[in-house]
Coordinates of C-alpha atoms in Angstrom, one line a residue:
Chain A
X1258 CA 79.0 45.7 127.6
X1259 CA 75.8 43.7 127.4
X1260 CA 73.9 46.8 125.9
X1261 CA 75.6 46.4 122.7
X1262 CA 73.0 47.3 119.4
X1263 CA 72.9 43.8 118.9
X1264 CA 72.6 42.5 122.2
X1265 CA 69.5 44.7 122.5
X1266 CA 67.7 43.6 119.6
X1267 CA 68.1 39.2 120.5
X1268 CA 66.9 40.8 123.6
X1269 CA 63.7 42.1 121.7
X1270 CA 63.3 39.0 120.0
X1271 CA 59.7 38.1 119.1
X1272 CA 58.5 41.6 120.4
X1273 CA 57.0 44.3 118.5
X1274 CA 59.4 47.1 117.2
X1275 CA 59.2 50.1 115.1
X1276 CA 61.6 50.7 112.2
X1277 CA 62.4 54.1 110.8
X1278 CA 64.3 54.0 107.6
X1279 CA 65.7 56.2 105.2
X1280 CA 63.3 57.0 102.9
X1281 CA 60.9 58.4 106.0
X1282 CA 59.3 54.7 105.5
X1283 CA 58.6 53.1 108.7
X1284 CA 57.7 49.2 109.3
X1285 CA 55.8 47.9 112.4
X1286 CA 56.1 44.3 113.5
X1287 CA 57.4 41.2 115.4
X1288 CA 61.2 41.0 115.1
X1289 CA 61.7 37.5 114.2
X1290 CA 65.8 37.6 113.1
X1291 CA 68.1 40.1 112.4
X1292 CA 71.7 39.9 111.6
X1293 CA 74.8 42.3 112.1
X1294 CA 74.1 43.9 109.3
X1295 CA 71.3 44.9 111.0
X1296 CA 69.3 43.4 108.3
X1297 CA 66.1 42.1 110.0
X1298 CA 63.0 40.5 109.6
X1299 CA 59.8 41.5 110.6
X1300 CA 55.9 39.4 111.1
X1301 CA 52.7 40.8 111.2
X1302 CA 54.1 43.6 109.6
X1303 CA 52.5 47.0 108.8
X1304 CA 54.4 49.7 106.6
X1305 CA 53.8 53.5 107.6
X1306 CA 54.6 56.2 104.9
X1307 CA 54.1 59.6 105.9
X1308 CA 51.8 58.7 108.9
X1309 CA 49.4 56.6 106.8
X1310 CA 49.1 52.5 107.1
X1311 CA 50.2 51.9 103.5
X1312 CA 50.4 48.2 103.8
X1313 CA 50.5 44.7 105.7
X1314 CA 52.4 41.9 105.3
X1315 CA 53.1 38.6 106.6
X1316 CA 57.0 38.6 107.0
X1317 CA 59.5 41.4 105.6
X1318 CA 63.1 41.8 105.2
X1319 CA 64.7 44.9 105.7
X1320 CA 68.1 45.6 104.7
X1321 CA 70.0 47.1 106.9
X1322 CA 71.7 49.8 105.4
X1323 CA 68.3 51.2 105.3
X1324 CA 67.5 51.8 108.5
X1325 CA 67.9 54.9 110.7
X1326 CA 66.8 53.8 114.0
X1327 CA 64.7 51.0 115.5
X1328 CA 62.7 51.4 118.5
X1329 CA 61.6 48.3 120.5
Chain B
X86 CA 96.0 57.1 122.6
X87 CA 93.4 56.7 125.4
X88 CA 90.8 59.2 123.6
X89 CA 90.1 57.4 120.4
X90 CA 86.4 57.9 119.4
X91 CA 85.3 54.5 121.3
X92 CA 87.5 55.2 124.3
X93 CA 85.3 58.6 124.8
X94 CA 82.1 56.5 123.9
X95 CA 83.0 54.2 126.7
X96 CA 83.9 57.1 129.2
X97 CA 79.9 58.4 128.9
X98 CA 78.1 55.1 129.0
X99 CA 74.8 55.6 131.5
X100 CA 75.6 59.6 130.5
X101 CA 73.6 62.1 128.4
X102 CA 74.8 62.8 124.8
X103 CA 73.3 64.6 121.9
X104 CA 73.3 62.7 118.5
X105 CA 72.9 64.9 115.5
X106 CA 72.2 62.5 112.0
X107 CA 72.4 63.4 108.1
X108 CA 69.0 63.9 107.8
X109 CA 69.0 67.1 110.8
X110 CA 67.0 64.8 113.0
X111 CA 68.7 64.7 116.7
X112 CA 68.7 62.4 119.2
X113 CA 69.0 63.3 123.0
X114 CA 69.2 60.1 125.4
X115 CA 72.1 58.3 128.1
X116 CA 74.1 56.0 126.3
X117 CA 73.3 52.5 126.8
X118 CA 75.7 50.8 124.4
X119 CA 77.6 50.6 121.0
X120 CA 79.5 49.0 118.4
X121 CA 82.6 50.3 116.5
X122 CA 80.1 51.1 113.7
X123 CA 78.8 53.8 115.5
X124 CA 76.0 52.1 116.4
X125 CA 74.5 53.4 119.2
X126 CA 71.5 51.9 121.9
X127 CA 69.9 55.0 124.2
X128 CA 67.7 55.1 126.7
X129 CA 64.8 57.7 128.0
X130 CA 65.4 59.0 124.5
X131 CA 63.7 62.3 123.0
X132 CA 63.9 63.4 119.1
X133 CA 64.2 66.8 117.9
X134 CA 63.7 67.6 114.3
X135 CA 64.1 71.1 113.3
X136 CA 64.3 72.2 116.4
X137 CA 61.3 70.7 117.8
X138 CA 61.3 67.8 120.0
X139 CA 58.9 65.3 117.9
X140 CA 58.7 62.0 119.6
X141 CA 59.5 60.2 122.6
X142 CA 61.1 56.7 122.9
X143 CA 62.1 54.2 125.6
X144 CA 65.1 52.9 124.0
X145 CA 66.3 53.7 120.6
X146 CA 69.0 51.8 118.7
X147 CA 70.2 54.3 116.1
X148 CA 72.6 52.6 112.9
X149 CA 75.6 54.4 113.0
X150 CA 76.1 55.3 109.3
X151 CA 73.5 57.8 109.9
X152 CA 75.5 59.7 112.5
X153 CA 77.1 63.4 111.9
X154 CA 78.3 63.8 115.4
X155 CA 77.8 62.9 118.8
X156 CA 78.4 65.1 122.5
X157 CA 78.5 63.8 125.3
Chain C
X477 CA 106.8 57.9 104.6
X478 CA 106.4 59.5 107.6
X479 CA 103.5 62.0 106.2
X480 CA 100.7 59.8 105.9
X481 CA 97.5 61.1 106.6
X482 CA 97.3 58.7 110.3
X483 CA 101.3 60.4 111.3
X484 CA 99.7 64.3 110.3
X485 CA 97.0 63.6 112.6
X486 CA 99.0 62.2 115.2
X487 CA 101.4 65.3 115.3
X488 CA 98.6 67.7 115.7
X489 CA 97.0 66.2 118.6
X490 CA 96.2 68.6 121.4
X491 CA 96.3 71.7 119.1
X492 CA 93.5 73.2 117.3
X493 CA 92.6 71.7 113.8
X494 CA 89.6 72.7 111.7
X495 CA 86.7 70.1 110.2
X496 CA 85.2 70.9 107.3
X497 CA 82.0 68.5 106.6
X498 CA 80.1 67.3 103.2
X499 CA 76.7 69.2 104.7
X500 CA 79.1 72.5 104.8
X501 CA 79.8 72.5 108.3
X502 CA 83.0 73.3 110.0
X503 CA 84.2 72.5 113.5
X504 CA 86.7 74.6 114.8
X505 CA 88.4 72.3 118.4
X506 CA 91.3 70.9 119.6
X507 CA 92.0 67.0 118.4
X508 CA 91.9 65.0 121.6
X509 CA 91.7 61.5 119.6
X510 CA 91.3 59.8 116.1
X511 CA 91.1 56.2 114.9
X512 CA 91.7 55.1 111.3
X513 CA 88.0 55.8 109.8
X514 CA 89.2 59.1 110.6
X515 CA 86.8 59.7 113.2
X516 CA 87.9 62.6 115.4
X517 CA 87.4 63.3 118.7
X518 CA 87.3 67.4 119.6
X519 CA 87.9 69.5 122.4
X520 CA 86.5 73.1 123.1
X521 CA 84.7 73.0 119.8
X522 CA 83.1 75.4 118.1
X523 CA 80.0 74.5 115.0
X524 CA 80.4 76.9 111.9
X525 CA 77.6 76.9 109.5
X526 CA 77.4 78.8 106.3
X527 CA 79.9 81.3 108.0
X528 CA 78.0 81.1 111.5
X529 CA 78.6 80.3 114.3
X530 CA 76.3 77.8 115.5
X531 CA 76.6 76.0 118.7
X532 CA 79.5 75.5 121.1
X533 CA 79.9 71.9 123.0
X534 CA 82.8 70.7 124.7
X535 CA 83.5 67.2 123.4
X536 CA 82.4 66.2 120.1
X537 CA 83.0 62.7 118.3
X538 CA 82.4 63.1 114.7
X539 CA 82.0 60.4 112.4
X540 CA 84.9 60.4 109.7
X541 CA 82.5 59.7 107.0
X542 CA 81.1 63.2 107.1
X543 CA 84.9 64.4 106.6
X544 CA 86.0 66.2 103.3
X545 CA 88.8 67.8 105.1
X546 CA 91.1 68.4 108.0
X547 CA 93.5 71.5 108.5
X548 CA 95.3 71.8 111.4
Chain D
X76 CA 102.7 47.2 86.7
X77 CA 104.8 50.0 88.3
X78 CA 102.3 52.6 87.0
X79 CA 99.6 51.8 89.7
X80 CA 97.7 54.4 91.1
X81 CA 99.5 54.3 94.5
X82 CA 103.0 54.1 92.4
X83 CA 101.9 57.1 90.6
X84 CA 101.4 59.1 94.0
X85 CA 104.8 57.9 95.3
X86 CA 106.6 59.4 92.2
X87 CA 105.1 62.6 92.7
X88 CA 105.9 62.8 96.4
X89 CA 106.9 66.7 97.3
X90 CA 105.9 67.9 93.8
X91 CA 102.7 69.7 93.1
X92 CA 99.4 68.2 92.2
X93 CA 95.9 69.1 91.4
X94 CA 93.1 67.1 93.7
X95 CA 89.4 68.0 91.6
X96 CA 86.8 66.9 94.5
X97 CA 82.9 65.4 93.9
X98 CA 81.3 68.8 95.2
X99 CA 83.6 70.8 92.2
X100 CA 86.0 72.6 94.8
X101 CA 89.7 71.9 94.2
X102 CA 92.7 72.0 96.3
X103 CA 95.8 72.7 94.5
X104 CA 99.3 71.9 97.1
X105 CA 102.3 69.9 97.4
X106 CA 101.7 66.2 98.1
X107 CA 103.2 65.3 101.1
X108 CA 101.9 62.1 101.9
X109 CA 98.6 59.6 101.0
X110 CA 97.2 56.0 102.2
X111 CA 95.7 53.3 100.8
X112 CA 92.5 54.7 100.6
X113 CA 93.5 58.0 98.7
X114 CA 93.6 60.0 102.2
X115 CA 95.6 63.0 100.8
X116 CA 98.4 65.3 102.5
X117 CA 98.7 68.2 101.2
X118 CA 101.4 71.4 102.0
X119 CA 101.1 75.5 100.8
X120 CA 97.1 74.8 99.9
X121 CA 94.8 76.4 97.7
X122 CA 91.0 75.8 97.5
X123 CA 89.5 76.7 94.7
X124 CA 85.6 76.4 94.0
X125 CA 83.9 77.5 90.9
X126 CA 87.2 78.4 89.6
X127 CA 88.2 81.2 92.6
X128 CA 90.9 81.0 95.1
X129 CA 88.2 80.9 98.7
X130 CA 91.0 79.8 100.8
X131 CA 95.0 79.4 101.7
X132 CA 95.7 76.6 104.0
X133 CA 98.8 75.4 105.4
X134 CA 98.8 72.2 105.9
X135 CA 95.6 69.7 104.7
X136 CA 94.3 66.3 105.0
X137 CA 91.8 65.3 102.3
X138 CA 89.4 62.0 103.1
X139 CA 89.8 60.2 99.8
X140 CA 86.3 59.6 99.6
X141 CA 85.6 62.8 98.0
X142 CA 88.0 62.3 95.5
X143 CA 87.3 62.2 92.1
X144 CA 90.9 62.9 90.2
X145 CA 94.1 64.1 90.9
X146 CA 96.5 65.5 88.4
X147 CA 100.4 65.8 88.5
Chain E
X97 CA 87.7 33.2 82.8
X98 CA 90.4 35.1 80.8
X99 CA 87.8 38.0 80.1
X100 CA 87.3 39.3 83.8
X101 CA 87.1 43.1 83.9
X102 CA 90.6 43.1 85.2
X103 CA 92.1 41.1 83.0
X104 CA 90.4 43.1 80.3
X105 CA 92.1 46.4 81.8
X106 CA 95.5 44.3 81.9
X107 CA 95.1 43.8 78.1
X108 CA 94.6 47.5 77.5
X109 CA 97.6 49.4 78.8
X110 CA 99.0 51.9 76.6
X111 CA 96.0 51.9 74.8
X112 CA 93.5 54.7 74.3
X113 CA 90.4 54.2 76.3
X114 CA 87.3 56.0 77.4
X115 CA 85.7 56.3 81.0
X116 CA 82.6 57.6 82.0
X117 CA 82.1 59.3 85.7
X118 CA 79.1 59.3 87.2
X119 CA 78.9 63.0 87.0
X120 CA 78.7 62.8 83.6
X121 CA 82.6 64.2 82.9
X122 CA 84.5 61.6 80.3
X123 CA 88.0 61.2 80.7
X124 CA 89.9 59.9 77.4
X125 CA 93.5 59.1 77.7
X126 CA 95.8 56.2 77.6
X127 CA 95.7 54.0 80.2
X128 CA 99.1 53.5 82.1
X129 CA 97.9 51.5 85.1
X130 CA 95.2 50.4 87.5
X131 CA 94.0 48.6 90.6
X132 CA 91.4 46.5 92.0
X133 CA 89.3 49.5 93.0
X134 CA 89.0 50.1 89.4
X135 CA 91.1 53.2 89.7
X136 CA 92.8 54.3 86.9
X137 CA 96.1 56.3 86.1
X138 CA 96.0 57.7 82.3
X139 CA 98.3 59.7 79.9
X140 CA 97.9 62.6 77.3
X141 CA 94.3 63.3 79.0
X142 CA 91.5 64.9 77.4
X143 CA 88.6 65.9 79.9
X144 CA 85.1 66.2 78.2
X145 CA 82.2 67.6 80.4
X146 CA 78.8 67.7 78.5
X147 CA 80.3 67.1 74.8
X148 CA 82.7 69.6 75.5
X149 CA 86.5 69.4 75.8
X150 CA 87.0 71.1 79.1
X151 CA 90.6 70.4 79.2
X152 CA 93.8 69.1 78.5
X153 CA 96.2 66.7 81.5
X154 CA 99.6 64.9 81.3
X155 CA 98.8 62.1 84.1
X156 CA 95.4 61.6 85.4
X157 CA 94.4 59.4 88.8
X158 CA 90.6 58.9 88.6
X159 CA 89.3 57.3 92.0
X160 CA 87.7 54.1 91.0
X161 CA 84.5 54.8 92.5
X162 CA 83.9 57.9 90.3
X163 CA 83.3 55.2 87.0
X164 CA 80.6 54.2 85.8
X165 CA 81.7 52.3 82.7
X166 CA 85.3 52.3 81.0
X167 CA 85.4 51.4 76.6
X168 CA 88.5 50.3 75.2
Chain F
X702 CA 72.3 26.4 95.7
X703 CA 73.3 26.1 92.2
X704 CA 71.4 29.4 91.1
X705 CA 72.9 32.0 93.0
X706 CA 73.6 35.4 91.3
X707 CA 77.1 34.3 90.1
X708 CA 76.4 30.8 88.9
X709 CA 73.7 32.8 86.8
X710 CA 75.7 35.3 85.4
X711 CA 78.3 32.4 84.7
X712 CA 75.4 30.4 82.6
X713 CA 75.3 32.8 80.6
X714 CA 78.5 33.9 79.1
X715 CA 78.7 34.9 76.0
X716 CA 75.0 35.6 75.4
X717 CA 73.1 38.4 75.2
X718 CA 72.0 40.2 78.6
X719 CA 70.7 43.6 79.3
X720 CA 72.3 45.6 81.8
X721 CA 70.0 48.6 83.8
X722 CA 71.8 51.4 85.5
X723 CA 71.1 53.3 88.7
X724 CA 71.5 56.6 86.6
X725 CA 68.2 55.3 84.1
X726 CA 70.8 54.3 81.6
X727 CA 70.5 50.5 80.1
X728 CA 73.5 48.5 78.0
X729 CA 72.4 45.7 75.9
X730 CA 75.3 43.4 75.1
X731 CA 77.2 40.0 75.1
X732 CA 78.2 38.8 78.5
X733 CA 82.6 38.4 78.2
X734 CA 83.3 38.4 82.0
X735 CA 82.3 39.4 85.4
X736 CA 84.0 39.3 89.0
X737 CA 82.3 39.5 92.7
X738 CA 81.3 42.9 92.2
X739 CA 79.1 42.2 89.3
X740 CA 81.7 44.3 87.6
X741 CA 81.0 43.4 84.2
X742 CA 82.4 42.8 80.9
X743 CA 80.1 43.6 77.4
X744 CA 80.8 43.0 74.2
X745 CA 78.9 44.5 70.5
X746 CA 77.6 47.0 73.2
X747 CA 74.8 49.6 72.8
X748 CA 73.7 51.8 75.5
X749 CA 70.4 53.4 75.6
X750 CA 69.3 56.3 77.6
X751 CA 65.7 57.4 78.2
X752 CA 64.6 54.5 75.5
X753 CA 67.0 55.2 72.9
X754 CA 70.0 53.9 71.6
X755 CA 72.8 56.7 72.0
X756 CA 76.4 54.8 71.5
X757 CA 77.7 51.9 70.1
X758 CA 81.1 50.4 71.3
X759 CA 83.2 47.4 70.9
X760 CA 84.0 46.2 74.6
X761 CA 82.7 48.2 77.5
X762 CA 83.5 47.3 81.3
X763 CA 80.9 48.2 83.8
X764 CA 81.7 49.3 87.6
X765 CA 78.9 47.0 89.2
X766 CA 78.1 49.3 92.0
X767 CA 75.8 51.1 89.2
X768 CA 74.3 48.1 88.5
X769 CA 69.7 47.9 89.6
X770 CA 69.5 44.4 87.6
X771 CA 70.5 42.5 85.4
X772 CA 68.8 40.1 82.5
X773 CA 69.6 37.5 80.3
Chain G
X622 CA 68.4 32.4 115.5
X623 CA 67.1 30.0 112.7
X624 CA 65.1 33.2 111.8
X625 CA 68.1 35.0 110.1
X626 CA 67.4 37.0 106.9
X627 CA 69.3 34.5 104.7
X628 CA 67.7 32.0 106.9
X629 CA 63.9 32.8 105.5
X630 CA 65.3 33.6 102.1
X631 CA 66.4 29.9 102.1
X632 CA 63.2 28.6 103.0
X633 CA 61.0 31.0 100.2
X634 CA 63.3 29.6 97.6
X635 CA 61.0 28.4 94.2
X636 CA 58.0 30.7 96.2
X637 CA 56.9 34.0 95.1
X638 CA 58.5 37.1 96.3
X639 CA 57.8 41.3 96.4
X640 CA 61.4 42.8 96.2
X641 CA 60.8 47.1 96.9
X642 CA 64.1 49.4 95.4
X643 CA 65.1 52.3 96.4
X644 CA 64.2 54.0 93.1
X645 CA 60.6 52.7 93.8
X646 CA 60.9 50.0 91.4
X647 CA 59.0 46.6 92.4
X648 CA 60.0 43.6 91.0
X649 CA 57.8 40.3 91.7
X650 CA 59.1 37.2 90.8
X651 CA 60.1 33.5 91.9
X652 CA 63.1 33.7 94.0
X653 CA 65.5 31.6 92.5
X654 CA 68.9 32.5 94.1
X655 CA 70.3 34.8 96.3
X656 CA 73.7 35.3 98.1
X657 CA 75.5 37.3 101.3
X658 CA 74.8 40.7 99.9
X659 CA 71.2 39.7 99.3
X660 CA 72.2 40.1 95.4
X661 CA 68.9 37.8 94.2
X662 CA 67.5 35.7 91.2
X663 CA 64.3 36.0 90.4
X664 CA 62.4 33.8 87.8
X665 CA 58.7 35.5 85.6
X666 CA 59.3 38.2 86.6
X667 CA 57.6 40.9 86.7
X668 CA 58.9 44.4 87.6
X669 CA 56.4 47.2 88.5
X670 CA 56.7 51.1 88.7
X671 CA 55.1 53.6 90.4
X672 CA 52.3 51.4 90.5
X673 CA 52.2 50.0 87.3
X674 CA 53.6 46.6 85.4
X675 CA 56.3 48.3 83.4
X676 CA 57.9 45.1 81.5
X677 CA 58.0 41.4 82.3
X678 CA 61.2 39.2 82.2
X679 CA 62.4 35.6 82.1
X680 CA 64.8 35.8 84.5
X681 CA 66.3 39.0 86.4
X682 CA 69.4 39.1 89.3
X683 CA 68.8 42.2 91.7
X684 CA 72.0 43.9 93.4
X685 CA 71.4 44.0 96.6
X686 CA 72.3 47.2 97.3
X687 CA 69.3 48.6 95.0
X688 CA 66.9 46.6 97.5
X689 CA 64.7 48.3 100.7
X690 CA 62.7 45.4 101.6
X691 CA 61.6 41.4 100.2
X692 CA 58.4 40.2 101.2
X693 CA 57.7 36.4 100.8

């Protein structure tokens, strides 16, 4: 059972993954932490809203309960 | 009591299912893992929104509070 | 108290039941498995939407969130 | 404090009640068992939404998530 | 830390209070019990649904999560 | 660590703190009590709605999942 | 894993912070607290909507349900 959601995303660690949430929002950046809430922090990070770049930031936390998928 | 919801989850693991969430998007991938939240990791993953296969992934982990239903 | 919701379940496993959802959709299968989020495991199932019938898959785990009702 | 809402439910065990649900419909049946979590049972249903009869049920389980009253 | 919200509901019973749901329906009745979900069991209920009296119940169980605020 | 949310809300008890609602309404009020929710507990209470003030009322408790913020 | 949410929330503490709500509300302030939920305590803060500075506050606790993302 080393596939578990969380087991995947320590494996992803300092990689670049895309985050899809709720609100049709989605973040781009460096997974730096997470926890299993699937809250999750993000560097070099660039927010997507309806296909546009809407913003960058240095670090973000997400809370979880806002996400819909991640994709690493 | 051997076909409780994660018992079946367990019996398709490396399988194909469908993943239909709130917001009508579906997920079609093989099961890689999950949690008793539902959450789910897939692999070779394709999304279909409104009937239209929009995106493809590697792997997807998708946050189970977004799930309707899932078949294997 | 032998009529809880969990016992009800438990009697009506391998018969037909009837899942009616909070986005208005019904499955129509036979319950093959349940755990105490009430997430159900179905059999031979049959998708009902708006009166239609929609799709018909052979297993289906829904998520007991979705639920607003179950008749056997 | 033997007026608690789950005390309230065990006095009206086998007697008719009223269950008013957050999408307006209405079940009206004989309570014939409950949880915790105001997961209803309930025997010789009706469903009632925008103040018709739509349905006669047997038997049905109600998630009490959709609950919003329920009237002896 | 006498003044808690459930110690203020402990100081209430019997007495006459108001509750408003979050879809805007007020419930006014005496208050015969409660639990730590905030749900609430009243007597000689009035119903009142955008200013109106709607109707009239002996015993009321309100779900907790239904309230937005309750006024002595 | 001294000024997490609750040590705050324990500062300042019985002063005056405005409460803003998920549903746009806001309750301006003295501070009685409060538990881990951030249920709450006003006194001399006035609620306002769109920018005006629509109710007065003695004590009013206040389920904290409606709860945006918060300020002394 | 010393980059945990609550991990970086820790070290921003007495720095500036963006908090984005689900409503679309932005509030921008000095973090002063925070706990488990991610329930915060900002200090001058500012809160802005759709854009613009809508009112500005001593000091303001968030609910952490009502929060998307916080950017350091």
């Amino acid at each position: 059972m080393s596939n578990r959601p969380l087991d995947i995303l320590n494996s992803v660690l300092n990689s670049p993954i895309i985050v899809k949430l709720k609100d049709d929002r989605e973040f781009r950046g460096n997974l730096q932490g997470y926890d299993m809430h699937l809250n999750l922090v993000l560097d070099d990070t660039e927010e997507i809203k309806d296909g546009k770049s809407v913003e960058k930031y240095g670090t973000v936390i997400i809370r979880g309960d806002n996400v819909i998928y991640i994709s690493p």
